[in-house]
Amino acid sequence: MNNKFNKKSNGKRYSDKGSDGRNRDYRRSKTYNDGNGYEEGLENGSVPGRNAVRELLKSGRTVEKIYVQSGEREGSITVLAAEAIARGIPLIEVEKAKLDKLCGYEQHQGIVAIASEKEYVEIEDVLKIAEERGEKPLIVIADNVSDPHNLGAIIRCAEGAGAHGIVIPKRRSACITPAVAKASAGATEHMACVKCVNVTETIKKLKDYGLWVFGAEADGEDYTRVDYTLPCAIVVGSEENGISALVKKNCDYIVSLPMRGKVNSLNVSTASAVLLYEAIRQRGLK
């Protein structure tokens, strides 16, 4: 099936040609170092934290078991435990040390779920989501965002803004770990995630599908003066280095947020939120 949005040469118009997963088993992966200082470690399918577990239960993804801290049956944990029992999900009481180990010592608020495989999808699947909603694609590309808390916050912003998917590179980037799930407040359960080998090639593929690509970097055009009502992808980069030079070269536009204080940049998740909500503001006007 084909799903293409064709660009017009003036950059202002487009036309629809109609619309038209890989599963990743994240039981365990060995730690590696890619030579650039970034290490990826355990991906054990654990989902820590009350909000994240609540969203997991809503998502329909298979939950193998839920661990709760001994003596923690109070407040929202009581509700989550009751739902687990009603759905026949094994509920296991353990000591805090066990929960700490399960989620890599992330804050778990006394509860950790062990879920089935997290499904990574293809770009075409994300475009199909947009088509099914009757919307122009809005995609986030996180270029080398290695901090899991930042990635989780970006996913939370993207899901809240109604973006159709997020693209993360396979190397030199955080992936969907317990820390990311926790930082996203469960948004990872509702966001289509693409894991790509090469961000530049993915951008070229998106352009072939008619999307416009906006890179967030310093010394670009004012972010409010570009047209996000087009089918588009927004690229954000690491706080240390921003988006890579080759990725920047392949963007259609570079956009910047004005900085009127003494610091020279915003946190990447904050910048993502500003750009995404400008996009949905513009789309709401049309």
Coordinates of C-alpha atoms in Angstrom, one line a residue:
M1 CA 0.0 0.0 0.0
N2 CA 1.2 3.5 -0.8
N3 CA 0.9 6.6 1.2
K4 CA 2.3 9.7 -0.4
F5 CA 1.9 13.4 0.1
N6 CA 3.5 15.2 -2.9
K7 CA 5.3 18.5 -2.5
K8 CA 4.8 21.4 -4.8
S9 CA 7.9 23.3 -5.8
N10 CA 6.9 26.6 -4.2
G11 CA 6.9 25.0 -0.8
K12 CA 3.4 26.2 0.0
R13 CA 1.0 23.6 -1.4
Y14 CA 0.7 19.8 -1.4
S15 CA -1.7 17.2 -2.6
D16 CA -2.8 13.9 -1.1
K17 CA -2.5 10.8 -3.3
G18 CA -4.2 8.6 -0.7
S19 CA -2.9 6.1 1.8
D20 CA -1.7 3.8 1.7
G21 CA 6.5 -3.6 12.5
R22 CA 8.7 -4.8 13.6
N23 CA 8.5 -6.3 17.0
R24 CA 11.5 -5.8 19.2
D25 CA 11.8 -8.3 22.0
Y26 CA 13.0 -6.4 25.0
R27 CA 13.7 -9.0 27.4
R28 CA 17.4 -8.4 27.8
S29 CA 20.2 -6.9 25.7
K30 CA 23.9 -6.8 26.6
T31 CA 25.5 -3.5 27.3
Y32 CA 27.5 -2.1 24.5
N33 CA 29.6 1.0 23.9
D34 CA 29.4 2.5 20.5
G35 CA 32.7 4.2 20.7
N36 CA 31.2 7.7 21.3
G37 CA 30.7 7.2 25.0
Y38 CA 27.1 6.1 24.9
E39 CA 26.2 2.9 26.5
E40 CA 22.9 1.0 26.2
G41 CA 22.0 -1.5 28.9
L42 CA 19.1 -3.6 30.2
E43 CA 15.8 -3.4 28.4
N44 CA 13.7 -5.9 30.5
G45 CA 10.1 -4.8 29.6
S46 CA 9.5 -3.3 33.1
V47 CA 7.2 -0.4 33.4
P48 CA 7.6 1.5 36.7
G49 CA 5.4 4.0 38.4
R50 CA 1.7 4.4 39.1
N51 CA 0.8 6.6 36.1
A52 CA 2.9 4.4 33.7
V53 CA 1.3 1.2 34.9
R54 CA -2.2 2.8 34.7
E55 CA -1.5 3.7 31.0
L56 CA -0.1 0.3 30.3
L57 CA -3.3 -1.3 31.6
K58 CA -5.3 1.0 29.3
S59 CA -3.2 0.3 26.2
G60 CA -4.2 -3.3 25.7
R61 CA -0.6 -4.5 25.7
T62 CA -0.2 -7.9 27.4
V63 CA 0.9 -7.6 31.0
E64 CA 2.7 -10.7 32.3
K65 CA 2.7 -9.7 36.0
I66 CA 2.7 -6.8 38.4
Y67 CA 4.9 -6.4 41.4
V68 CA 3.9 -4.3 44.3
Q69 CA 5.9 -3.3 47.3
S70 CA 4.9 -5.1 50.5
G71 CA 2.8 -2.8 52.7
E72 CA 2.1 -0.4 49.8
R73 CA -1.6 -1.3 49.2
E74 CA -2.9 2.3 49.5
G75 CA -4.3 5.0 47.3
S76 CA -3.9 4.4 43.6
I77 CA -2.0 1.2 44.1
T78 CA -5.1 -0.3 45.6
V79 CA -7.1 0.5 42.4
L80 CA -4.3 -0.8 40.2
A81 CA -4.0 -4.0 42.2
A82 CA -7.8 -4.5 42.1
E83 CA -7.8 -4.1 38.3
A84 CA -4.9 -6.6 37.9
I85 CA -6.7 -9.2 40.0
A86 CA -10.0 -8.6 38.0
R87 CA -8.1 -9.2 34.8
G88 CA -6.3 -12.3 36.0
I89 CA -2.8 -10.6 36.0
P90 CA -0.5 -12.2 38.6
L91 CA 0.0 -9.7 41.5
I92 CA 3.2 -10.3 43.5
E93 CA 4.2 -8.6 46.7
V94 CA 8.0 -8.1 47.0
E95 CA 10.4 -6.0 49.0
K96 CA 11.5 -2.6 47.8
A97 CA 15.0 -3.9 46.8
K98 CA 13.4 -6.2 44.2
L99 CA 11.4 -3.4 42.6
D100 CA 14.6 -1.3 42.6
K101 CA 16.4 -4.0 40.7
L102 CA 13.6 -4.6 38.2
C103 CA 13.4 -1.1 37.0
G104 CA 17.1 -0.2 37.1
Y105 CA 16.7 1.9 40.3
E106 CA 14.2 4.3 38.7
Q107 CA 11.6 5.7 41.1
H108 CA 8.8 3.2 41.0
Q109 CA 6.3 4.4 43.6
G110 CA 5.9 0.9 44.9
I111 CA 4.7 -0.7 41.7
V112 CA 6.4 -2.2 38.6
A113 CA 4.6 -4.1 35.8
I114 CA 6.3 -6.6 33.5
A115 CA 4.9 -6.2 30.0
S116 CA 5.0 -8.1 26.8
E117 CA 7.2 -7.0 23.8
K118 CA 7.1 -3.3 23.0
E119 CA 6.3 -3.0 19.3
Y120 CA 8.4 -0.7 17.2
V121 CA 6.7 0.2 13.9
E122 CA 7.7 1.4 10.5
I123 CA 7.3 4.9 9.0
E124 CA 4.5 3.7 6.9
D125 CA 2.6 2.7 10.0
V126 CA 2.9 6.2 11.4
L127 CA 1.6 7.7 8.2
K128 CA -1.3 5.3 8.3
I129 CA -2.2 6.5 11.8
A130 CA -2.3 10.1 10.4
E131 CA -4.5 9.0 7.5
E132 CA -6.9 7.1 9.8
R133 CA -7.3 10.2 11.9
G134 CA -7.9 12.3 8.8
E135 CA -4.9 14.5 9.6
K136 CA -1.7 15.7 8.0
P137 CA 1.3 13.8 9.5
L138 CA 3.1 15.3 12.4
I139 CA 6.1 13.3 13.5
V140 CA 8.9 14.0 16.0
I141 CA 12.5 12.9 15.2
A142 CA 14.7 12.7 18.3
D143 CA 18.3 12.9 16.9
N144 CA 20.8 11.4 19.4
V145 CA 18.7 12.3 22.6
S146 CA 20.6 10.0 25.0
D147 CA 19.0 11.1 28.3
P148 CA 16.1 8.7 28.9
H149 CA 14.3 11.3 31.0
N150 CA 14.5 13.8 28.2
L151 CA 13.2 11.2 25.7
G152 CA 10.4 10.2 28.0
A153 CA 9.4 13.9 28.4
I154 CA 9.5 14.4 24.6
I155 CA 7.3 11.4 24.1
R156 CA 4.9 12.8 26.7
C157 CA 4.8 16.1 24.9
A158 CA 4.3 14.5 21.5
E159 CA 1.5 12.2 22.7
G160 CA -0.2 15.1 24.4
A161 CA 0.0 17.3 21.3
G162 CA -1.5 14.5 19.1
A163 CA 1.7 13.7 17.1
H164 CA 1.4 10.6 15.1
G165 CA 4.7 9.0 16.0
I166 CA 8.3 9.5 17.1
V167 CA 11.5 8.4 15.4
I168 CA 14.6 7.4 17.4
P169 CA 17.9 6.2 16.1
K170 CA 19.1 2.7 17.0
R171 CA 22.6 3.9 18.1
R172 CA 23.7 6.8 20.3
S173 CA 20.2 7.4 21.6
A174 CA 18.0 6.4 24.5
C175 CA 15.4 3.8 23.6
I176 CA 12.2 2.7 25.3
T177 CA 13.5 1.6 28.7
P178 CA 11.9 1.7 32.2
A179 CA 13.3 5.2 32.7
V180 CA 11.8 6.4 29.5
A181 CA 8.4 4.8 30.3
K182 CA 8.4 6.4 33.7
A183 CA 9.5 9.9 32.5
S184 CA 6.7 9.8 29.8
A185 CA 4.1 9.1 32.5
G186 CA 2.8 6.2 30.4
A187 CA 2.7 8.0 27.1
T188 CA 5.0 5.4 25.5
E189 CA 2.0 3.1 25.6
H190 CA 0.1 5.3 23.3
M191 CA 2.8 6.6 21.0
A192 CA 3.9 4.8 17.8
C193 CA 7.7 4.5 18.0
V194 CA 10.0 4.0 15.0
K195 CA 13.6 2.8 15.6
C196 CA 15.8 3.7 12.6
V197 CA 19.3 2.8 11.6
N198 CA 20.1 6.1 10.0
V199 CA 18.2 9.4 10.7
T200 CA 19.3 11.0 7.5
E201 CA 18.0 8.2 5.4
T202 CA 14.8 8.3 7.4
I203 CA 14.4 12.0 6.6
K204 CA 15.0 11.3 2.9
K205 CA 12.3 8.7 3.1
L206 CA 9.9 11.1 4.8
K207 CA 10.6 13.6 2.0
D208 CA 9.7 11.0 -0.6
Y209 CA 6.4 10.7 1.2
G210 CA 5.9 14.4 0.8
L211 CA 6.7 15.6 4.4
W212 CA 8.5 18.8 5.1
V213 CA 11.3 18.5 7.7
F214 CA 11.9 21.3 10.3
G215 CA 15.1 21.1 12.4
A216 CA 15.3 22.9 15.7
E217 CA 18.7 24.6 16.0
A218 CA 20.2 28.0 16.8
D219 CA 20.4 30.7 14.1
G220 CA 17.3 29.5 12.2
E221 CA 14.1 31.2 11.2
D222 CA 11.7 32.2 13.9
Y223 CA 9.7 29.1 14.7
T224 CA 6.4 31.0 14.4
R225 CA 7.0 32.0 10.8
V226 CA 7.0 28.6 9.2
D227 CA 4.0 26.6 8.1
Y228 CA 3.4 23.5 10.2
T229 CA 0.0 22.8 8.6
L230 CA 2.0 21.0 5.9
P231 CA 2.7 17.3 6.5
C232 CA 5.8 17.6 8.6
A233 CA 8.4 16.2 10.9
I234 CA 10.1 18.2 13.6
V235 CA 13.7 17.2 14.4
V236 CA 15.2 17.9 17.9
G237 CA 18.7 17.0 19.0
S238 CA 20.8 16.4 22.0
E239 CA 21.4 19.3 24.4
E240 CA 25.2 18.8 24.1
N241 CA 25.5 18.9 20.3
G242 CA 22.1 19.7 18.9
I243 CA 21.1 17.9 15.7
S244 CA 24.0 16.4 13.7
A245 CA 25.5 18.3 10.8
L246 CA 24.3 15.9 8.1
V247 CA 20.8 15.8 9.6
K248 CA 20.7 19.6 9.7
K249 CA 21.8 19.7 6.0
N250 CA 18.9 17.5 5.0
C251 CA 16.2 19.5 6.8
D252 CA 14.0 21.8 4.7
Y253 CA 14.1 24.5 7.3
I254 CA 16.0 25.3 10.4
V255 CA 13.8 27.0 13.1
S256 CA 14.8 28.6 16.3
L257 CA 13.1 29.7 19.6
P258 CA 14.0 33.3 20.7
M259 CA 16.1 33.4 23.9
R260 CA 15.7 36.6 25.8
G261 CA 17.4 35.6 29.0
K262 CA 21.0 34.8 29.8
V263 CA 20.8 31.0 29.0
N264 CA 21.3 30.1 25.4
S265 CA 18.9 27.2 25.0
L266 CA 15.9 25.4 26.5
N267 CA 15.8 21.8 27.6
V268 CA 15.1 19.6 24.5
S269 CA 11.8 18.4 25.8
T270 CA 10.7 22.0 26.6
A271 CA 11.6 23.1 23.1
S272 CA 9.8 20.1 21.6
A273 CA 6.6 21.1 23.5
V274 CA 6.8 24.7 22.2
L275 CA 7.2 23.6 18.6
L276 CA 4.5 20.9 18.8
Y277 CA 2.0 23.3 20.3
E278 CA 2.8 25.9 17.7
A279 CA 2.0 23.3 15.1
I280 CA -1.3 22.3 16.6
R281 CA -2.2 26.0 17.1
Q282 CA -1.6 26.6 13.4
R283 CA -3.5 23.5 12.4
G284 CA -6.4 24.6 14.6
L285 CA -6.7 27.8 12.7
K286 CA -7.3 26.1 9.4

